[in-house]
Coordinates of C-alpha atoms and ligand atoms in Angstrom, one line a residue:
X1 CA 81.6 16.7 184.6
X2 CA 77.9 18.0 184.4
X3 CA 77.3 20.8 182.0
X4 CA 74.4 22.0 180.1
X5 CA 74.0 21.0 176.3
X6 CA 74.6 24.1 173.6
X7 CA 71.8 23.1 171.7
X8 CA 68.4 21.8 174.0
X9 CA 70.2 23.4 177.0
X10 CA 69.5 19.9 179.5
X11 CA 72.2 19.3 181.9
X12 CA 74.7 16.0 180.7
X13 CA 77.7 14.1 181.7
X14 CA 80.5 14.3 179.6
X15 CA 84.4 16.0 179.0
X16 CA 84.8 19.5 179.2
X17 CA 85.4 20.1 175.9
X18 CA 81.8 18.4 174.9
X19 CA 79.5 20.8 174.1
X20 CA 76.4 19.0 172.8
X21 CA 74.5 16.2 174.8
X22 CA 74.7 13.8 171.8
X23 CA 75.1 13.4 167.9
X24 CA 71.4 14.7 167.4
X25 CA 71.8 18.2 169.0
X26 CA 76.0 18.2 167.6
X27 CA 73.7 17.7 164.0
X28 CA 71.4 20.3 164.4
X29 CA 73.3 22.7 165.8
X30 CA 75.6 22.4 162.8
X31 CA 72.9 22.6 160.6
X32 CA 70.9 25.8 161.9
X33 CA 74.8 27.7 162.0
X34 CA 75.3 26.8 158.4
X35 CA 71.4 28.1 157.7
X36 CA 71.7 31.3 159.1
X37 CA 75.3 32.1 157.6
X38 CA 73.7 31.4 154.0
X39 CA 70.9 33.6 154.5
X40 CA 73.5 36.2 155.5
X41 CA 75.7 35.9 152.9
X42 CA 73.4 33.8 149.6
X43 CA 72.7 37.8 148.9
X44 CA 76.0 39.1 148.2
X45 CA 77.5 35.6 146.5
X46 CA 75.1 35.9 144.0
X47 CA 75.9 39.5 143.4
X48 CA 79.5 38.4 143.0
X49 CA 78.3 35.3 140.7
X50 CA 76.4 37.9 138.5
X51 CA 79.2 40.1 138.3
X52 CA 81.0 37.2 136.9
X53 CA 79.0 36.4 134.7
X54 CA 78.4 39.7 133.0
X55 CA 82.3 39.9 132.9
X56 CA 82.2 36.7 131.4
X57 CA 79.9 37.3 128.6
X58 CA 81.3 40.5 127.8
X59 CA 84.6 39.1 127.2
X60 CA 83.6 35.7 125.6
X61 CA 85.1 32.3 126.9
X62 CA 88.6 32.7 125.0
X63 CA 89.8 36.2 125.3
X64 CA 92.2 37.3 128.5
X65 CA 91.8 41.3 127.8
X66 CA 89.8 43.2 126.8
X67 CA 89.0 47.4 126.9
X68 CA 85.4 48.3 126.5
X69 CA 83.0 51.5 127.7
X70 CA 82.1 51.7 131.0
X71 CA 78.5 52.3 129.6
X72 CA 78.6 48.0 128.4
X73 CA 78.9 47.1 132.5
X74 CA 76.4 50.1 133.5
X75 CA 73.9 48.7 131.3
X76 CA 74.2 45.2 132.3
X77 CA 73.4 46.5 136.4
X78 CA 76.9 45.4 136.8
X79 CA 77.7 46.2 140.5
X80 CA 80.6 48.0 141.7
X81 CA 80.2 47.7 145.6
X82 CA 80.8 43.9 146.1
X83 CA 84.6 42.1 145.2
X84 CA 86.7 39.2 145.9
X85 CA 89.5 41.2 146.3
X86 CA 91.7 43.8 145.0
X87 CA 95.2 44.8 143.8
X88 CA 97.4 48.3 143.0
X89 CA 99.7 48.1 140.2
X90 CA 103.1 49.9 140.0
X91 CA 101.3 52.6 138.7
X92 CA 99.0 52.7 141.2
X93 CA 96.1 51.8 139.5
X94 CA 93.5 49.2 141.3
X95 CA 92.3 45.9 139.8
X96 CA 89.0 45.1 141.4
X97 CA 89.2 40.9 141.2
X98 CA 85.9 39.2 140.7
X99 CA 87.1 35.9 141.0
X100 CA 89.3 34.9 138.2
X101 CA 88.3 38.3 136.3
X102 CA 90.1 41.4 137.1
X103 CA 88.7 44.9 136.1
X104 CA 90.2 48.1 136.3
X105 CA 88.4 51.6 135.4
X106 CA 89.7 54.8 133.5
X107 CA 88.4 58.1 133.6
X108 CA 87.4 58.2 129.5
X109 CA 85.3 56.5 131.0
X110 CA 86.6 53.2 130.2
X111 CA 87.2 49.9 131.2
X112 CA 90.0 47.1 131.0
X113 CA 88.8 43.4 131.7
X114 CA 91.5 40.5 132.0
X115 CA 91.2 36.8 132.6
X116 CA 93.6 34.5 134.5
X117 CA 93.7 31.4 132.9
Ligands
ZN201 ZN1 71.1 18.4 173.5

């Protein structure tokens, strides 16, 4: 079956599911996808990896909770737009998950940090 390589475009015999003309283009292919989703996403990660990090030295390595001022994250440029994920607790307050953190913020203005360990 002739069909035309994903990667340099020339024309090559192979199975229809081939896509690439050989292991060269399959390679490089491969490697330009996995360049341009890192330069889409390195941004945002290390916001997220920041984040952890301020939660973590905050809290300290051996503590699972703790309540602090808003004001301590604020100051730090902690950022509020970027998370891994989220939950609502029975009493339908959100936990913002920043990997294995969890914050959760209170009018006062206040806020909880816990730890999964
Ligand atoms: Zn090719």
């Amino acid at each position: 079956m002739k069909k035309n390589c994903k990667m340099c475009k020339q024309e090559f015999n192979g199975r229809s599911d081939k896509l690439f003309c050989g292991i060269a283009c399959k390679n490089e292919y491969h490697h330009k996808l996995r360049k341009v989703n890192s330069d889409a996403t390195s941004r945002i990660d290390s916001i997220l990896h920041r984040n952890r990090s301020i939660l973590l030295e905050i809290m300290g390595k051996n503590k699972t909770r703790l309540t602090t001022s808003k004001m301590v994250l604020d100051r730090k440029k902690f950022n509020y737009t970027y998370m891994t994920g989220y939950s609502i607790n029975n009493q339908g307050k959100t936990y913002h998950h920043i990997y294995d953190f969890s914050y959760m913020l209170f009018s006062s203005p206040k806020v909880l940090i816990v730890r999964k360990k």
